[in-house]
Amino acid sequence: PPHPPTAPEPPFDPMRALDAVFNGRSPTHDVSVTVQTPRIRISKDSPRFSVSSSRAGHVYLLYLPPERTELWLLFPNSVDRNNRISAGAPLQLPRPSWTTQSQGPAGMGHFVLMVSDSPRDFGRLELRNVGSRGFGQFPMDRADQLSKRHGGSAPLLAGEPDCRGAADAACSPAYGAARFSIEEVADGSPTVVK
């Protein structure tokens, strides 16, 4: 008998991919983010937030801008590779060395912040270093292909645990995660903290 046709895979959706990273977090690893500036002015303000984690680990910050046509790995970056966090000790981001400012367009930007037990490798995602700040950009033109060939146990945008040089017992794929949003508004609009 003929097999029923299989439904085609839906095209890559960056918001759904970001949500998958958050949903793939370990339930025993608490990560929280306190946003200090939930609404920022384009070309005037920088996002400000603090992170705390119930476990020590390695911090990774993923960002989907309002237009949803790009995906970024903002931290670690070429300016600041020290992405370690201690259990219970708040970490303020971005650090002054990043010299970041809202670039627009106006709208809601979405973030997922991961704290991973082990360092993570994003090599399979073909990250591109873009601009003088050296933030990693995911190749959206190849996102469909990359997501279809991804065979890892972790969600695509979570990368893979990098366990080179670690004892097997010390190499954990687990991570905690928090998600948050920051609204970018056109210059001249009053900044209102909700």
PDB file of C-alpha atoms in Angstrom:
ATOM      1  CA  PRO A   1       0.000   0.000   0.000  1.00  0.00           C
ATOM      2  CA  PRO A   2       1.204   3.520  -0.686  1.00  0.00           C
ATOM      3  CA  HIS A   3       2.623   5.470   2.202  1.00  0.00           C
ATOM      4  CA  PRO A   4       0.821   8.658   3.144  1.00  0.00           C
ATOM      5  CA  PRO A   5       2.775  11.738   2.143  1.00  0.00           C
ATOM      6  CA  THR A   6       4.873  13.194   4.913  1.00  0.00           C
ATOM      7  CA  ALA A   7       4.218  16.786   5.809  1.00  0.00           C
ATOM      8  CA  PRO A   8       7.076  19.061   4.784  1.00  0.00           C
ATOM      9  CA  GLU A   9       9.115  20.455   7.631  1.00  0.00           C
ATOM     10  CA  PRO A  10       8.130  24.017   8.441  1.00  0.00           C
ATOM     11  CA  PRO A  11      10.675  26.653   7.431  1.00  0.00           C
ATOM     12  CA  PHE A  12      13.165  27.810  10.030  1.00  0.00           C
ATOM     13  CA  ASP A  13      11.518  30.182  12.498  1.00  0.00           C
ATOM     14  CA  PRO A  14      14.096  32.093  14.608  1.00  0.00           C
ATOM     15  CA  MET A  15      11.626  32.795  17.427  1.00  0.00           C
ATOM     16  CA  ARG A  16      10.679  29.126  17.649  1.00  0.00           C
ATOM     17  CA  ALA A  17      14.393  28.194  17.617  1.00  0.00           C
ATOM     18  CA  LEU A  18      15.056  30.650  20.461  1.00  0.00           C
ATOM     19  CA  ASP A  19      12.115  29.242  22.426  1.00  0.00           C
ATOM     20  CA  ALA A  20      13.529  25.726  21.928  1.00  0.00           C
ATOM     21  CA  VAL A  21      16.746  26.784  23.699  1.00  0.00           C
ATOM     22  CA  PHE A  22      14.746  28.075  26.652  1.00  0.00           C
ATOM     23  CA  ASN A  23      12.514  24.979  26.737  1.00  0.00           C
ATOM     24  CA  GLY A  24      15.575  22.688  26.618  1.00  0.00           C
ATOM     25  CA  ARG A  25      16.920  24.030  29.931  1.00  0.00           C
ATOM     26  CA  SER A  26      17.501  21.810  32.956  1.00  0.00           C
ATOM     27  CA  PRO A  27      14.698  22.148  35.517  1.00  0.00           C
ATOM     28  CA  THR A  28      17.230  21.942  38.363  1.00  0.00           C
ATOM     29  CA  HIS A  29      19.396  24.839  37.164  1.00  0.00           C
ATOM     30  CA  ASP A  30      17.789  28.176  38.051  1.00  0.00           C
ATOM     31  CA  VAL A  31      18.855  31.215  36.047  1.00  0.00           C
ATOM     32  CA  SER A  32      17.243  34.633  36.448  1.00  0.00           C
ATOM     33  CA  VAL A  33      17.684  37.954  34.673  1.00  0.00           C
ATOM     34  CA  THR A  34      16.729  41.349  36.079  1.00  0.00           C
ATOM     35  CA  VAL A  35      16.328  43.907  33.294  1.00  0.00           C
ATOM     36  CA  GLN A  36      17.268  47.412  34.422  1.00  0.00           C
ATOM     37  CA  THR A  37      16.179  49.139  31.207  1.00  0.00           C
ATOM     38  CA  PRO A  38      13.190  47.329  29.629  1.00  0.00           C
ATOM     39  CA  ARG A  39      12.690  50.172  27.159  1.00  0.00           C
ATOM     40  CA  ILE A  40      15.657  51.831  25.452  1.00  0.00           C
ATOM     41  CA  ARG A  41      16.075  54.622  22.891  1.00  0.00           C
ATOM     42  CA  ILE A  42      17.688  53.756  19.576  1.00  0.00           C
ATOM     43  CA  SER A  43      21.216  55.254  19.242  1.00  0.00           C
ATOM     44  CA  LYS A  44      21.019  56.645  22.800  1.00  0.00           C
ATOM     45  CA  ASP A  45      20.699  53.847  25.358  1.00  0.00           C
ATOM     46  CA  SER A  46      22.271  50.490  26.058  1.00  0.00           C
ATOM     47  CA  PRO A  47      20.454  47.471  27.419  1.00  0.00           C
ATOM     48  CA  ARG A  48      21.338  46.811  31.065  1.00  0.00           C
ATOM     49  CA  PHE A  49      20.583  43.663  33.016  1.00  0.00           C
ATOM     50  CA  SER A  50      21.998  41.416  35.704  1.00  0.00           C
ATOM     51  CA  VAL A  51      22.172  37.642  35.728  1.00  0.00           C
ATOM     52  CA  SER A  52      22.208  35.209  38.614  1.00  0.00           C
ATOM     53  CA  SER A  53      22.523  31.446  38.523  1.00  0.00           C
ATOM     54  CA  SER A  54      22.038  28.690  41.080  1.00  0.00           C
ATOM     55  CA  ARG A  55      25.137  26.962  39.672  1.00  0.00           C
ATOM     56  CA  ALA A  56      28.500  28.156  38.429  1.00  0.00           C
ATOM     57  CA  GLY A  57      28.962  27.917  34.692  1.00  0.00           C
ATOM     58  CA  HIS A  58      29.507  29.567  31.335  1.00  0.00           C
ATOM     59  CA  VAL A  59      27.191  32.364  30.145  1.00  0.00           C
ATOM     60  CA  TYR A  60      25.882  32.620  26.567  1.00  0.00           C
ATOM     61  CA  LEU A  61      23.552  35.374  25.358  1.00  0.00           C
ATOM     62  CA  LEU A  62      21.401  34.856  22.253  1.00  0.00           C
ATOM     63  CA  TYR A  63      19.535  37.782  20.681  1.00  0.00           C
ATOM     64  CA  LEU A  64      16.764  38.093  18.110  1.00  0.00           C
ATOM     65  CA  PRO A  65      16.272  41.748  17.002  1.00  0.00           C
ATOM     66  CA  PRO A  66      12.789  43.209  16.389  1.00  0.00           C
ATOM     67  CA  GLU A  67      12.827  42.570  12.635  1.00  0.00           C
ATOM     68  CA  ARG A  68      13.628  38.846  13.242  1.00  0.00           C
ATOM     69  CA  THR A  69      15.858  38.596  10.177  1.00  0.00           C
ATOM     70  CA  GLU A  70      19.088  38.032  12.159  1.00  0.00           C
ATOM     71  CA  LEU A  71      20.149  35.961  15.150  1.00  0.00           C
ATOM     72  CA  TRP A  72      23.145  36.853  17.284  1.00  0.00           C
ATOM     73  CA  LEU A  73      25.423  35.316  19.895  1.00  0.00           C
ATOM     74  CA  LEU A  74      26.274  38.487  21.838  1.00  0.00           C
ATOM     75  CA  PHE A  75      28.277  36.872  24.642  1.00  0.00           C
ATOM     76  CA  PRO A  76      30.978  35.718  24.730  1.00  0.00           C
ATOM     77  CA  ASN A  77      32.383  37.940  21.991  1.00  0.00           C
ATOM     78  CA  SER A  78      35.784  38.925  20.624  1.00  0.00           C
ATOM     79  CA  VAL A  79      36.025  41.872  23.043  1.00  0.00           C
ATOM     80  CA  ASP A  80      35.022  39.852  26.116  1.00  0.00           C
ATOM     81  CA  ARG A  81      35.558  36.098  26.256  1.00  0.00           C
ATOM     82  CA  ASN A  82      35.372  35.765  30.062  1.00  0.00           C
ATOM     83  CA  ASN A  83      31.901  34.279  30.272  1.00  0.00           C
ATOM     84  CA  ARG A  84      32.211  32.549  33.660  1.00  0.00           C
ATOM     85  CA  ILE A  85      29.637  33.103  36.390  1.00  0.00           C
ATOM     86  CA  SER A  86      29.786  31.982  40.023  1.00  0.00           C
ATOM     87  CA  ALA A  87      26.806  30.435  41.780  1.00  0.00           C
ATOM     88  CA  GLY A  88      24.698  33.103  43.463  1.00  0.00           C
ATOM     89  CA  ALA A  89      26.959  36.020  42.421  1.00  0.00           C
ATOM     90  CA  PRO A  90      25.197  38.533  40.113  1.00  0.00           C
ATOM     91  CA  LEU A  91      26.839  39.316  36.780  1.00  0.00           C
ATOM     92  CA  GLN A  92      26.117  42.732  35.206  1.00  0.00           C
ATOM     93  CA  LEU A  93      25.823  42.809  31.409  1.00  0.00           C
ATOM     94  CA  PRO A  94      26.791  44.284  29.080  1.00  0.00           C
ATOM     95  CA  ARG A  95      30.171  45.162  30.485  1.00  0.00           C
ATOM     96  CA  PRO A  96      31.561  48.655  29.773  1.00  0.00           C
ATOM     97  CA  SER A  97      34.135  47.253  27.327  1.00  0.00           C
ATOM     98  CA  TRP A  98      31.368  46.257  24.902  1.00  0.00           C
ATOM     99  CA  THR A  99      30.365  49.862  24.038  1.00  0.00           C
ATOM    100  CA  THR A 100      26.919  48.757  22.903  1.00  0.00           C
ATOM    101  CA  GLN A 101      24.027  50.982  21.956  1.00  0.00           C
ATOM    102  CA  SER A 102      20.604  50.158  20.652  1.00  0.00           C
ATOM    103  CA  GLN A 103      20.808  50.014  16.860  1.00  0.00           C
ATOM    104  CA  GLY A 104      17.105  49.620  16.067  1.00  0.00           C
ATOM    105  CA  PRO A 105      14.752  49.189  14.376  1.00  0.00           C
ATOM    106  CA  ALA A 106      11.968  50.034  16.803  1.00  0.00           C
ATOM    107  CA  GLY A 107      10.234  47.043  18.319  1.00  0.00           C
ATOM    108  CA  MET A 108      10.721  44.236  20.790  1.00  0.00           C
ATOM    109  CA  GLY A 109      14.078  42.437  20.919  1.00  0.00           C
ATOM    110  CA  HIS A 110      14.099  38.933  22.402  1.00  0.00           C
ATOM    111  CA  PHE A 111      16.914  37.346  24.416  1.00  0.00           C
ATOM    112  CA  VAL A 112      17.707  33.920  25.842  1.00  0.00           C
ATOM    113  CA  LEU A 113      20.536  33.762  28.339  1.00  0.00           C
ATOM    114  CA  MET A 114      22.063  30.335  29.002  1.00  0.00           C
ATOM    115  CA  VAL A 115      24.317  29.289  31.872  1.00  0.00           C
ATOM    116  CA  SER A 116      25.919  26.017  30.831  1.00  0.00           C
ATOM    117  CA  ASP A 117      27.676  23.542  33.112  1.00  0.00           C
ATOM    118  CA  SER A 118      30.322  22.992  30.394  1.00  0.00           C
ATOM    119  CA  PRO A 119      31.663  25.369  27.739  1.00  0.00           C
ATOM    120  CA  ARG A 120      29.618  25.221  24.538  1.00  0.00           C
ATOM    121  CA  ASP A 121      30.723  24.957  20.914  1.00  0.00           C
ATOM    122  CA  PHE A 122      28.733  26.785  18.238  1.00  0.00           C
ATOM    123  CA  GLY A 123      31.030  25.709  15.365  1.00  0.00           C
ATOM    124  CA  ARG A 124      28.383  23.660  13.584  1.00  0.00           C
ATOM    125  CA  LEU A 125      26.253  26.777  13.333  1.00  0.00           C
ATOM    126  CA  GLU A 126      28.832  28.521  11.131  1.00  0.00           C
ATOM    127  CA  LEU A 127      28.817  31.706  13.230  1.00  0.00           C
ATOM    128  CA  ARG A 128      30.162  34.782  11.477  1.00  0.00           C
ATOM    129  CA  ASN A 129      31.988  37.493  13.418  1.00  0.00           C
ATOM    130  CA  VAL A 130      30.438  40.775  12.386  1.00  0.00           C
ATOM    131  CA  GLY A 131      31.578  44.315  13.083  1.00  0.00           C
ATOM    132  CA  SER A 132      34.225  45.715  15.367  1.00  0.00           C
ATOM    133  CA  ARG A 133      32.573  44.282  18.468  1.00  0.00           C
ATOM    134  CA  GLY A 134      32.987  40.764  17.165  1.00  0.00           C
ATOM    135  CA  PHE A 135      29.502  39.502  17.976  1.00  0.00           C
ATOM    136  CA  GLY A 136      28.653  36.183  16.381  1.00  0.00           C
ATOM    137  CA  GLN A 137      25.899  36.170  13.785  1.00  0.00           C
ATOM    138  CA  PHE A 138      24.068  33.004  12.792  1.00  0.00           C
ATOM    139  CA  PRO A 139      23.837  32.570   8.994  1.00  0.00           C
ATOM    140  CA  MET A 140      20.104  33.074   8.419  1.00  0.00           C
ATOM    141  CA  ASP A 141      20.575  32.333   4.714  1.00  0.00           C
ATOM    142  CA  ARG A 142      21.600  28.797   5.720  1.00  0.00           C
ATOM    143  CA  ALA A 143      19.385  28.373   8.784  1.00  0.00           C
ATOM    144  CA  ASP A 144      16.979  25.953   7.071  1.00  0.00           C
ATOM    145  CA  GLN A 145      19.828  23.688   5.934  1.00  0.00           C
ATOM    146  CA  LEU A 146      21.557  23.814   9.314  1.00  0.00           C
ATOM    147  CA  SER A 147      18.376  23.009  11.223  1.00  0.00           C
ATOM    148  CA  LYS A 148      17.526  20.081   8.930  1.00  0.00           C
ATOM    149  CA  ARG A 149      20.961  18.465   9.312  1.00  0.00           C
ATOM    150  CA  HIS A 150      21.241  19.166  13.051  1.00  0.00           C
ATOM    151  CA  GLY A 151      21.444  15.861  14.859  1.00  0.00           C
ATOM    152  CA  GLY A 152      22.475  16.974  18.324  1.00  0.00           C
ATOM    153  CA  SER A 153      20.541  16.257  21.465  1.00  0.00           C
ATOM    154  CA  ALA A 154      20.459  19.938  22.449  1.00  0.00           C
ATOM    155  CA  PRO A 155      18.345  22.487  20.556  1.00  0.00           C
ATOM    156  CA  LEU A 156      20.109  23.871  17.479  1.00  0.00           C
ATOM    157  CA  LEU A 157      20.898  27.340  18.881  1.00  0.00           C
ATOM    158  CA  ALA A 158      22.177  25.910  22.186  1.00  0.00           C
ATOM    159  CA  GLY A 159      25.333  24.634  20.518  1.00  0.00           C
ATOM    160  CA  GLU A 160      26.972  21.473  21.833  1.00  0.00           C
ATOM    161  CA  PRO A 161      28.920  20.905  25.057  1.00  0.00           C
ATOM    162  CA  ASP A 162      32.647  21.322  24.401  1.00  0.00           C
ATOM    163  CA  CYS A 163      34.264  18.685  26.554  1.00  0.00           C
ATOM    164  CA  ARG A 164      37.773  18.678  25.151  1.00  0.00           C
ATOM    165  CA  GLY A 165      40.162  18.216  28.041  1.00  0.00           C
ATOM    166  CA  ALA A 166      37.406  17.481  30.578  1.00  0.00           C
ATOM    167  CA  ALA A 167      36.980  14.199  32.378  1.00  0.00           C
ATOM    168  CA  ASP A 168      33.817  12.355  31.304  1.00  0.00           C
ATOM    169  CA  ALA A 169      32.230  12.930  34.709  1.00  0.00           C
ATOM    170  CA  ALA A 170      32.960  16.668  34.465  1.00  0.00           C
ATOM    171  CA  CYS A 171      31.381  17.068  31.031  1.00  0.00           C
ATOM    172  CA  SER A 172      27.722  17.935  31.400  1.00  0.00           C
ATOM    173  CA  PRO A 173      25.378  18.928  28.555  1.00  0.00           C
ATOM    174  CA  ALA A 174      22.989  20.586  31.045  1.00  0.00           C
ATOM    175  CA  TYR A 175      22.276  24.291  31.100  1.00  0.00           C
ATOM    176  CA  GLY A 176      19.881  26.699  32.753  1.00  0.00           C
ATOM    177  CA  ALA A 177      18.214  29.504  30.828  1.00  0.00           C
ATOM    178  CA  ALA A 178      16.147  32.651  31.197  1.00  0.00           C
ATOM    179  CA  ARG A 179      14.348  34.616  28.537  1.00  0.00           C
ATOM    180  CA  PHE A 180      13.537  38.295  28.478  1.00  0.00           C
ATOM    181  CA  SER A 181      12.660  41.103  26.079  1.00  0.00           C
ATOM    182  CA  ILE A 182      13.743  44.716  25.702  1.00  0.00           C
ATOM    183  CA  GLU A 183      11.784  47.236  23.663  1.00  0.00           C
ATOM    184  CA  GLU A 184      13.668  49.619  21.373  1.00  0.00           C
ATOM    185  CA  VAL A 185      11.961  52.943  20.687  1.00  0.00           C
ATOM    186  CA  ALA A 186      12.738  55.715  18.206  1.00  0.00           C
ATOM    187  CA  ASP A 187      14.965  58.527  19.445  1.00  0.00           C
ATOM    188  CA  GLY A 188      12.915  61.343  20.917  1.00  0.00           C
ATOM    189  CA  SER A 189      10.401  59.002  22.514  1.00  0.00           C
ATOM    190  CA  PRO A 190      10.440  59.255  26.283  1.00  0.00           C
ATOM    191  CA  THR A 191      11.995  56.305  28.053  1.00  0.00           C
ATOM    192  CA  VAL A 192       9.400  54.877  30.412  1.00  0.00           C
ATOM    193  CA  VAL A 193      10.326  52.098  32.815  1.00  0.00           C
ATOM    194  CA  LYS A 194       7.421  49.721  33.265  1.00  0.00           C
TER     195      LYS A 194
END
